[in-house]
Coordinates of C-alpha atoms in Angstrom, one line a residue:
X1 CA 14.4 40.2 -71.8
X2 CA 17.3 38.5 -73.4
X3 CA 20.0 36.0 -71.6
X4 CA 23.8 36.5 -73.0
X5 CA 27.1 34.6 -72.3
X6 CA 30.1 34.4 -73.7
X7 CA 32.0 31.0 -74.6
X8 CA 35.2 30.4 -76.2
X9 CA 35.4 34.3 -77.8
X10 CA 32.0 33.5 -79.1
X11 CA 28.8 35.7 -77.5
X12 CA 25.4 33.2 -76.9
X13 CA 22.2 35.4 -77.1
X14 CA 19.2 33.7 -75.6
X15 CA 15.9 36.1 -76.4
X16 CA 13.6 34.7 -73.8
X17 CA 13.8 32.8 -70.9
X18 CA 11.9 30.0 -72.7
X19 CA 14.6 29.6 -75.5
X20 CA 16.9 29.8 -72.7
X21 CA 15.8 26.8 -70.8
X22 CA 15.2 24.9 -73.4
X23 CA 18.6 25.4 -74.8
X24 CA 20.3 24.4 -71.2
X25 CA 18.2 21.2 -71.3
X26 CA 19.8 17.5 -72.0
X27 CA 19.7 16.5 -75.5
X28 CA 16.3 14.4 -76.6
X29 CA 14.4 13.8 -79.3
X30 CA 10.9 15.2 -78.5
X31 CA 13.2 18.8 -77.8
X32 CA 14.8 18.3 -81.5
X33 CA 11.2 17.3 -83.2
X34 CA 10.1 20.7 -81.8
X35 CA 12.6 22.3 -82.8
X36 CA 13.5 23.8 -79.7
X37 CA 16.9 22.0 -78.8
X38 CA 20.6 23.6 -78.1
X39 CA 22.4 23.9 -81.9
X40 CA 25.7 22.5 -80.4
X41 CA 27.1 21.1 -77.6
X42 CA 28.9 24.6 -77.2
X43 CA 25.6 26.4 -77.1
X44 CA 23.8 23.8 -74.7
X45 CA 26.9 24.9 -72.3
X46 CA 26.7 28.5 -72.9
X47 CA 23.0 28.3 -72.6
X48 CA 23.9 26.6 -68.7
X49 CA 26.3 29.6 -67.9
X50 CA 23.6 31.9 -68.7
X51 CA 20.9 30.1 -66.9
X52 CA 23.1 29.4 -63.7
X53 CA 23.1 33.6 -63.6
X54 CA 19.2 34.3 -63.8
X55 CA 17.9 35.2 -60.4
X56 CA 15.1 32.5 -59.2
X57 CA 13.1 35.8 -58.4
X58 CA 12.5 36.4 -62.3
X59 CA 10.7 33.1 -62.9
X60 CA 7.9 34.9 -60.7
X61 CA 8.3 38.1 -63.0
X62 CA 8.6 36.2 -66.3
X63 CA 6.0 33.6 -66.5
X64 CA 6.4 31.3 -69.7
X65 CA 3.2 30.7 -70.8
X66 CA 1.2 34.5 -70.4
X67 CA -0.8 34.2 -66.6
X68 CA -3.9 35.8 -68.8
X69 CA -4.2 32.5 -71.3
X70 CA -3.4 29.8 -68.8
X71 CA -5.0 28.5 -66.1
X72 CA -2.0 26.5 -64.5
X73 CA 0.4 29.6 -64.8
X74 CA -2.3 31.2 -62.7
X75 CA -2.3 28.6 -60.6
X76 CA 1.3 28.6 -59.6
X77 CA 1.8 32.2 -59.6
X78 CA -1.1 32.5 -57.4
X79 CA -0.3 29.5 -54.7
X80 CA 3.4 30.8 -54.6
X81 CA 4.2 30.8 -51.1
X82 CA 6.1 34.3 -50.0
X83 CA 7.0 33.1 -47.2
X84 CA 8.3 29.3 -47.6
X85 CA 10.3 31.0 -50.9
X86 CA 12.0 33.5 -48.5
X87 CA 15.5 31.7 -47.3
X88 CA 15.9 30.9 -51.2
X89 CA 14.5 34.2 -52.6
X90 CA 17.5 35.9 -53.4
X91 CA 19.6 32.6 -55.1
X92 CA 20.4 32.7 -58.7
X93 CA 19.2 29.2 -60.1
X94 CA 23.2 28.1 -60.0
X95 CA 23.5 29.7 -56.0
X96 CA 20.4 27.6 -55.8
X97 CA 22.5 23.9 -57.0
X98 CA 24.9 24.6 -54.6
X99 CA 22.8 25.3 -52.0
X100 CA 20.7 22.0 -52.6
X101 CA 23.9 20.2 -52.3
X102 CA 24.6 21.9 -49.5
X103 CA 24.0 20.1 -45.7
X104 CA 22.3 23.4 -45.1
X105 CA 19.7 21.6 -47.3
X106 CA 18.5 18.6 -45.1
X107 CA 14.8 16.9 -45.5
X108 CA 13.6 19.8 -42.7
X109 CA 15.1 22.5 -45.0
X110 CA 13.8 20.8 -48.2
X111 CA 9.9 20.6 -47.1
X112 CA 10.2 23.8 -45.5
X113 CA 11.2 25.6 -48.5
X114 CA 9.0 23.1 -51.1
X115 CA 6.1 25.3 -51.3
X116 CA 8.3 28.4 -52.1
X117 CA 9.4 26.3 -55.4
X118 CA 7.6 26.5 -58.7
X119 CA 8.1 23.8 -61.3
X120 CA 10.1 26.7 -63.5
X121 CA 12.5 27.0 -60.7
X122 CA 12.8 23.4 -60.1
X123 CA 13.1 22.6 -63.7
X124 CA 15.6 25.2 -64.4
X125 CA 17.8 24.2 -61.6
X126 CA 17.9 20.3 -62.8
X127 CA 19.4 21.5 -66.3
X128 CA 22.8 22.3 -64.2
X129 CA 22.6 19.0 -62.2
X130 CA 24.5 16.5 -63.5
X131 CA 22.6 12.9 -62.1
X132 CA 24.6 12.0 -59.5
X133 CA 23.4 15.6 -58.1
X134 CA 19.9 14.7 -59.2
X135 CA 19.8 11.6 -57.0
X136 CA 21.8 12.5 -54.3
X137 CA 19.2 16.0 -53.4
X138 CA 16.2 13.6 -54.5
X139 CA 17.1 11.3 -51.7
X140 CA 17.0 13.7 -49.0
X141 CA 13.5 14.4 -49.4
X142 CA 11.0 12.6 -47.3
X143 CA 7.4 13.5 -49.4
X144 CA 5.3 10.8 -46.6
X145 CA 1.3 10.3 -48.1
X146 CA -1.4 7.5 -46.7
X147 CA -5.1 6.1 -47.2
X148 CA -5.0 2.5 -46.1
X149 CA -1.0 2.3 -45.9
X150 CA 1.9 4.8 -45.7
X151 CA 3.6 5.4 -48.7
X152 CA 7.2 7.1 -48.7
X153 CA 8.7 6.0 -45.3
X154 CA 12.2 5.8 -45.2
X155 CA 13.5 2.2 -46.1
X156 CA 10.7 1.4 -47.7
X157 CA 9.4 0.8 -51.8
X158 CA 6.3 0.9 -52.3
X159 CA 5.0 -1.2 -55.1
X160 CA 1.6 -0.4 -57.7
X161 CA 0.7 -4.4 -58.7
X162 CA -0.7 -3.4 -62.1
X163 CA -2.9 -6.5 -63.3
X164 CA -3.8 -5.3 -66.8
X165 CA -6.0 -7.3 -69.1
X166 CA -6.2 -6.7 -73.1
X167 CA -10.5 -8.0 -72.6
X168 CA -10.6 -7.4 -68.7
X169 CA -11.1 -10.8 -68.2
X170 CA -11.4 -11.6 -64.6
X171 CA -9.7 -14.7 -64.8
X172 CA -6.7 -13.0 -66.2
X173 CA -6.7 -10.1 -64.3
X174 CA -7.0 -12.9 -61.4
X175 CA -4.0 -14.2 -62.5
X176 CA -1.7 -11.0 -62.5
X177 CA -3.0 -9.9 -59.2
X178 CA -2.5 -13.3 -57.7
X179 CA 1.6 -13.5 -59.1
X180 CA 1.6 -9.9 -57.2
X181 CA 0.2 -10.8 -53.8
X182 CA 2.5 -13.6 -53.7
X183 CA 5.1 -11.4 -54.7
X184 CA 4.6 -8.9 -52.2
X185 CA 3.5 -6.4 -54.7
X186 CA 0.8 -4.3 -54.2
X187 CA 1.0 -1.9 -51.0
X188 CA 0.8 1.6 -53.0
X189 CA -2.1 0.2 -54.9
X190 CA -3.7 -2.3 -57.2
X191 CA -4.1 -0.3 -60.3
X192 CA -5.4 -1.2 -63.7
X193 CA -5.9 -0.2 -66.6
X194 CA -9.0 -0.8 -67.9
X195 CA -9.5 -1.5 -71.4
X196 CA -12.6 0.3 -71.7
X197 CA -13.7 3.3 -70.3
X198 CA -17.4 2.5 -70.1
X199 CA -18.7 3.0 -66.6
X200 CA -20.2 -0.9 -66.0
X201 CA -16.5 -2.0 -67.6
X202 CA -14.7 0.1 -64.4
X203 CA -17.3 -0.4 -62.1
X204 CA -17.0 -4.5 -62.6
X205 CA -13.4 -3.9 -62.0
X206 CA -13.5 -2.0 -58.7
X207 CA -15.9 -4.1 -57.4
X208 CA -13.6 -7.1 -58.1
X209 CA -10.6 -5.4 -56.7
X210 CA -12.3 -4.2 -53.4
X211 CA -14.1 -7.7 -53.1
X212 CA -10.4 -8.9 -53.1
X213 CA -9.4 -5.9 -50.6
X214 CA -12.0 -6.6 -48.5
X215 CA -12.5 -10.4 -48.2
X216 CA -9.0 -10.8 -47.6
X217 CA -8.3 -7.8 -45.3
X218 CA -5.1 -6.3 -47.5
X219 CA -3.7 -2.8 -46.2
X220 CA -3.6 -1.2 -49.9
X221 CA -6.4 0.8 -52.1
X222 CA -7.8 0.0 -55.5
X223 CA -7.9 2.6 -58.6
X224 CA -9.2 1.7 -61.5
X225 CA -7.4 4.0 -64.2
X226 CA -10.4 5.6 -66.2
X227 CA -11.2 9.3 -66.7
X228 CA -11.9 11.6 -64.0
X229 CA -15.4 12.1 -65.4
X230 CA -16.4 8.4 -64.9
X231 CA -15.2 8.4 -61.3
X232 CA -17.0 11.2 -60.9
X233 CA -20.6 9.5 -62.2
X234 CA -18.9 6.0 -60.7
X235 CA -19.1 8.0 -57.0
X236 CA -22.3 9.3 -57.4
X237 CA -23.8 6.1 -57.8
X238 CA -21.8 4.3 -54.8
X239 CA -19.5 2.4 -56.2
X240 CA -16.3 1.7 -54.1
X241 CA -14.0 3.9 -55.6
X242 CA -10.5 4.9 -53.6
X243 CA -8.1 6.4 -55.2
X244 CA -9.5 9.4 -58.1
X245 CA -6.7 8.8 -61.3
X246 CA -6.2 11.6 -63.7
X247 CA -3.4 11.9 -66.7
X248 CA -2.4 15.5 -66.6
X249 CA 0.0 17.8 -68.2
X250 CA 1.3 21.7 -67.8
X251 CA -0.3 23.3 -69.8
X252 CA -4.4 24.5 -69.9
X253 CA -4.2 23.7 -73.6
X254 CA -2.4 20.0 -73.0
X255 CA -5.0 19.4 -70.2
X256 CA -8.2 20.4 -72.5
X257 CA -6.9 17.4 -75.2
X258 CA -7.4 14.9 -72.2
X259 CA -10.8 16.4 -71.0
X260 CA -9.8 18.1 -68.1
X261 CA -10.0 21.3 -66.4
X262 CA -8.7 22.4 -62.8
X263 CA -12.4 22.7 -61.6
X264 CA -13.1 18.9 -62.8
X265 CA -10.3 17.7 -60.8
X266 CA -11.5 20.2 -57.6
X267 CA -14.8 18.2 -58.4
X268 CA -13.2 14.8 -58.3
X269 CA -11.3 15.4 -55.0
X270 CA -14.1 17.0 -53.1
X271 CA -16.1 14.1 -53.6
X272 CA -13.5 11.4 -53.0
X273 CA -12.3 13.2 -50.0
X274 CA -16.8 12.8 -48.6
X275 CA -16.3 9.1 -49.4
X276 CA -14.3 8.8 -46.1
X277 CA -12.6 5.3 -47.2
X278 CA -8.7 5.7 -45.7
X279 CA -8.0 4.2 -42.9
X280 CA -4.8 5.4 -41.7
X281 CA -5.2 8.8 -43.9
X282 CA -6.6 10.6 -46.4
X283 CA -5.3 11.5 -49.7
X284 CA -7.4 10.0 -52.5
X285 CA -6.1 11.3 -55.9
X286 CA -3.7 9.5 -58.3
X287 CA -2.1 11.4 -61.0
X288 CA 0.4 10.3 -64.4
X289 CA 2.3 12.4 -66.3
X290 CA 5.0 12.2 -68.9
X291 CA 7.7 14.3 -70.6
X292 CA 6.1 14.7 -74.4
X293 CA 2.5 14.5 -73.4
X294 CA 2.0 18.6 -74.2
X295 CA 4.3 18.4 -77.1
X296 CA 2.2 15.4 -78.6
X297 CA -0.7 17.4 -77.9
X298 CA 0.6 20.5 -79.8
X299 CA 0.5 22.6 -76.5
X300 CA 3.7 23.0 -75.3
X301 CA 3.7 26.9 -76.1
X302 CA 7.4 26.7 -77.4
X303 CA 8.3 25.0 -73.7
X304 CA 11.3 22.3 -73.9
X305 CA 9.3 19.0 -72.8
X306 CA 11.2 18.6 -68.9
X307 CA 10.1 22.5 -68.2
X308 CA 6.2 21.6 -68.7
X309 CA 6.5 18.3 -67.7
X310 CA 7.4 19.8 -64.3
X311 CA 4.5 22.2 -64.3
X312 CA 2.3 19.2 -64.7
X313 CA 3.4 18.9 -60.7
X314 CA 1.7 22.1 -60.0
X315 CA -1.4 20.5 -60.5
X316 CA -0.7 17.2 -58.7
X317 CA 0.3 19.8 -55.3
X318 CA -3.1 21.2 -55.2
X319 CA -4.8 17.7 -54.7
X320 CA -2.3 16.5 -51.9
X321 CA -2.0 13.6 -53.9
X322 CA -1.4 9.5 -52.3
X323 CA 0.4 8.5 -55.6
X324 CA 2.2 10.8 -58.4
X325 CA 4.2 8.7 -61.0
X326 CA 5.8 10.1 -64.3
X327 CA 5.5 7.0 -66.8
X328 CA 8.9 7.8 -68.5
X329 CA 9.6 6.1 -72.1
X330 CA 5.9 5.1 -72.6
X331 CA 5.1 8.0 -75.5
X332 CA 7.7 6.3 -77.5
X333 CA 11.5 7.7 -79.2
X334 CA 10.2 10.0 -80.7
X335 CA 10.3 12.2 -77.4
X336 CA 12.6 10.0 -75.8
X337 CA 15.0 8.1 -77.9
X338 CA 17.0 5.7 -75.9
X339 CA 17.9 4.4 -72.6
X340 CA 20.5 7.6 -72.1
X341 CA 17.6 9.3 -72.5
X342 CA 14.9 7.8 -70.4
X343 CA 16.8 7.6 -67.5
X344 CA 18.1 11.3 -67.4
X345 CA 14.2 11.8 -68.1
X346 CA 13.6 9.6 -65.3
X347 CA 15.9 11.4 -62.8
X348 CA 14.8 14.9 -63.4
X349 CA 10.8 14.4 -63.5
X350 CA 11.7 12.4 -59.4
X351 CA 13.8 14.8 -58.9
X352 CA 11.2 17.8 -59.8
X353 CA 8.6 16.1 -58.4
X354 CA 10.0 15.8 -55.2
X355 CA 11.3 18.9 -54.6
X356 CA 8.1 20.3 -55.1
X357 CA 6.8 18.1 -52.3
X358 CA 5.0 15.3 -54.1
X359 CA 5.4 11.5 -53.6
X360 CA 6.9 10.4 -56.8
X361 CA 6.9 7.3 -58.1
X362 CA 7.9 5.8 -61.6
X363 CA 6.6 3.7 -64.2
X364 CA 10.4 2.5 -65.5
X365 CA 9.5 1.8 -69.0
X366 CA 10.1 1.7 -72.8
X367 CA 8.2 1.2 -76.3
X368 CA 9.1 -2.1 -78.2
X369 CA 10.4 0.6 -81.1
X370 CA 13.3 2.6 -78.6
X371 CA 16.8 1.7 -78.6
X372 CA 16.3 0.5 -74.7
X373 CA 16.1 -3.1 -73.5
X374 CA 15.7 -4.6 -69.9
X375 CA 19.1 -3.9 -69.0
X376 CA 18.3 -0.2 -69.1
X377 CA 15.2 -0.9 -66.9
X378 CA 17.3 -2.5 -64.2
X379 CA 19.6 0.5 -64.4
X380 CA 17.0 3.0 -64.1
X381 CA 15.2 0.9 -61.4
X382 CA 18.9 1.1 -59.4
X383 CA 19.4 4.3 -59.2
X384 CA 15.7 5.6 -58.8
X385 CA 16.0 3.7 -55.9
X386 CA 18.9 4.7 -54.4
X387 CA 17.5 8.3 -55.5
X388 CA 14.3 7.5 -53.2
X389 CA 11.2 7.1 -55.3
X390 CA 8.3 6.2 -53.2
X391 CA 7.3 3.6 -55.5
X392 CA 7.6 1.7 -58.8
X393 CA 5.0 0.4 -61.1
X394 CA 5.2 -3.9 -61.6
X395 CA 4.0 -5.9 -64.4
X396 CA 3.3 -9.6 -64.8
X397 CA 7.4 -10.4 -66.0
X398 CA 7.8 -6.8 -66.8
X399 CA 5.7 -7.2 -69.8
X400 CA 2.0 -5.3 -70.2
X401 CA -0.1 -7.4 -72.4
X402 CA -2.8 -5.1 -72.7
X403 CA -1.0 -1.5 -73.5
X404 CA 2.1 -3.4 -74.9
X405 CA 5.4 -1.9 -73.5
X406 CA 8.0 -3.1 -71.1
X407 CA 8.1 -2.4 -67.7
X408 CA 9.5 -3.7 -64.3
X409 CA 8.2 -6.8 -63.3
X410 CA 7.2 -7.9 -59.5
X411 CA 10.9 -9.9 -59.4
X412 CA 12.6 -6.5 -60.2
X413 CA 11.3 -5.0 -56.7
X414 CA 12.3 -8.1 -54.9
X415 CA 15.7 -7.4 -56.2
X416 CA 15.6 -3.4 -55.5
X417 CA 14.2 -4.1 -52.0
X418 CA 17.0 -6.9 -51.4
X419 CA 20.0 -5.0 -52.6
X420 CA 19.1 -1.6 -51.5
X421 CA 17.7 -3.0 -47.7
X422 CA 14.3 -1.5 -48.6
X423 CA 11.0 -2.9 -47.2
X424 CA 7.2 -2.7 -48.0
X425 CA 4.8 -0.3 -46.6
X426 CA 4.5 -1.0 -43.2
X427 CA 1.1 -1.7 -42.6
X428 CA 1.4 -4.1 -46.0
X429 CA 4.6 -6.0 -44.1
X430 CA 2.4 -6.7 -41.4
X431 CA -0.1 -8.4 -43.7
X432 CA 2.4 -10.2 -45.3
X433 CA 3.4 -11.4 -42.2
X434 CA 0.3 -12.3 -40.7
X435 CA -0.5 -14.7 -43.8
X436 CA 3.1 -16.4 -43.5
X437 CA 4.4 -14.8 -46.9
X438 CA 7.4 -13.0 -45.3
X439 CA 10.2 -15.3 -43.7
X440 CA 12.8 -15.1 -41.1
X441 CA 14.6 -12.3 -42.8
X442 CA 11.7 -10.5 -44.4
X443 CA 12.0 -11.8 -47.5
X444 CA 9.2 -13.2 -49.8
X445 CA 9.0 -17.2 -48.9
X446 CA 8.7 -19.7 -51.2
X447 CA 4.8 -20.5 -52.3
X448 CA 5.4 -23.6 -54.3
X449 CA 3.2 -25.9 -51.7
X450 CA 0.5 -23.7 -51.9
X451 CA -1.0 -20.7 -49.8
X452 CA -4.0 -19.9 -49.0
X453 CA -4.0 -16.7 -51.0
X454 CA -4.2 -18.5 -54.3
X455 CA -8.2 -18.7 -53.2
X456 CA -8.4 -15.9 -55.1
X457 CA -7.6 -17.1 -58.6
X458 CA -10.7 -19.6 -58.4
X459 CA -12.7 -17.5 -57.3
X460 CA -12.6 -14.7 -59.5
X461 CA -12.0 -17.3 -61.9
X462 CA -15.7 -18.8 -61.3

């Protein structure tokens, strides 16, 4: 089926609803390498007054990658939910906008209706929205997830401390996850990643991380970011693992280049889930993705890179996920050139992500070769958290000495929690409390004299 519209005298023909959304999509680099971008400005607009006519009933009846060649078009045609989809069933994708915008749409109306969504839908929608609309629906949805503290409370940022080390040195992984603590980073989880994926390398981290968990009674959970395969083995041999990670992507094709299947993963959380280690709840997977993964990959089936970054969420919904972050800017210009860029990539993937019902977080980032530079990670850290994200990833000073990029640092969700009137997980505020790191106002005190916490680098030191 074709798509038409008619701009300035001038008739648009769109000859499938692929080319049609990738024409409607924001201007970006990995969308122009492809091939696959909008001509003009005119035709990225007439492209949009097509697309705000197609009924959201036809992305049901028009999958874009064939159901017969791809497992997770098969699994979101065959998890659509009839019924949730039902109040929004008969919207075109621009009815839809408006109705998003709408007061009609309120955090009951948005989870009610999430399952109904598919990532087409949702991605097709966020080509209309301009980002103010992006961050003002992303906002009013409340996606609340918890193992040993609650992540996505309202008026409160979560934080993953990330302690990477280029050898996996304890004493300098000690020392990142010491500047965390004391930071009050840390309560969606300590996550690193490892620079080997041999399973003693992971194992000698997780058993550092939970001895530091453990010994010192902090309210958060451990992941040590390694393949789903090693966790797997890691499990089966009792080591303390808590949160199953997994890099995925939307296609079957994009998934097979990073060793997974969907009955790996159904392998990963079944076992996870047996391990029983939540304390206040139970969702044990962890899952990045990022726009230009499939395209990278050479799997994006003609796909622009937002529409099959947002099936990538598909996946993360079947695991009822603790943690989902998009790790925008981190494949590099070539699929996202600048700041502009980043942070509309940035908006859509939270916005997507949430409206599907996950909790989405961010890893606010850039290459040393884009055109970005730390003023455009404290705008994108801004507004991602006015928009709601349920956490942000935090580096040692914003800078990652092992994968070498630039992201947020532990300050820069001080700042976001002080000027937005955001607060830790709550069982993670109570810690901090209880070890005298919060003061009168709930901010982070001063640890200059000392603190009893700093144990921790001389021991894992020694």
């Amino acid at each position: 089926m074709s798509y038409t519209s008619v701009l300035g005298g001038r008739h648009h023909r769109f000859d499938t609803l692929a080319r049609l959304l990738a024409a409607a999509s924001p201007e970006r680099s990995g969308d122009r390498l492809a091939g696959l971008a909008a001509a003009s400005e005119q035709e990225r607009v007439a492209a949009r007054w097509a697309l705000a006519d197609v009924p959201l009933a036809t992305f049901l009846a028009e999958p874009l990658i064939p159901y017969e060649t791809d497992d997770v078009t098969r699994l979101i045609l065959d998890s659509h939910d009839t019924a949730a989809f039902a109040p929004v069933a008969g919207l075109t994708v621009g009815e839809f906008r408006e109705w998003l915008l709408s007061e009609r749409a309120d955090a009951v109306a948005l989870a009610a209706v999430a399952p109904g969504i598919t990532p087409e839908m949702a991605a097709a929608v966020s080509k209309l929205m301009g980002n103010a609309d992006l961050v003002a629906v992303a906002r009013k949805v409340r996606v609340v997830t918890a193992f040993r503290s609650t992540i996505g409370l309202p008026g409160r940022l979560a934080t993953r401390l990330q302690p990477n080390h280029p050898t996996d040195d304890p004493a300098g992984v000690a020392a990142a996850l010491l500047d965390g603590l004391l930071l009050g980073s840390g309560d969606a989880v300590i996550g690193i990643n490892p620079a080997t994926d041999s399973p003693k390398a992971v194992r000698d981290l997780l058993e550092l991380l939970d001895g530091v968990i453990q010994r010192y009674a902090i309210p958060t959970q451990s992941c040590v970011l390694c393949h789903v395969t090693t966790s797997v083995d890691l499990m089966s041999r009792g080591a303390p693992v808590d949160l199953v990670f997994q890099s995925i992507a939307g296609t079957q094709a994009a998934n097979a280049s990073f060793g997974v299947t969907l009955g790996l993963l159904d392998e990963a959380y079944e076992a996870a889930l047996k391990l029983e280690r939540g304390t206040v709840g139970h969702n044990v997977m962890y899952f990045e993705t990022g726009q230009g993964s499939a395209l990278s990959a050479g799997a994006h089936h003609g796909v622009d890179q937002q529409t099959v970054e947002a099936r990538a969420y598909a996946v993360a919904r079947r695991y009822d996920p603790l943690l989902v972050n998009t790790v925008v800017g981190f494949i590099g210009p070539e699929y996202l050139y600048d700041g502009r860029q980043i942070l509309r990539a940035a908006l859509e993937d939270h916005f997507c992500g949430k409206l599907l019902g996950l909790p989405m977080g961010l890893d606010i980032c850039y290459t040393n070769h884009a055109d970005a530079d730390d003023d455009d990670i404290a705008t994108m850290l801004t507004v991602l958290g006015v928009a709601g994200a349920s956490f942000v990833i935090c580096t040692p000073g914003g800078d990652d000495i092992m994968l070498n990029y630039q992201s947020a640092s532990y300050h820069d969700a001080l700042y976001l929690r002080e000027v937005l009137g955001l607060r830790p997980a709550p069982e993670f505020e109570a810690w901090l409390e209880s070890i005298g790191l919060l003061d009168e106002r709930g901010a982070i005190r001063d640890a200059a004299g000392g603190h009893p916490l700093t144990a921790i680098g001389r021991e894992l030191a020694a």
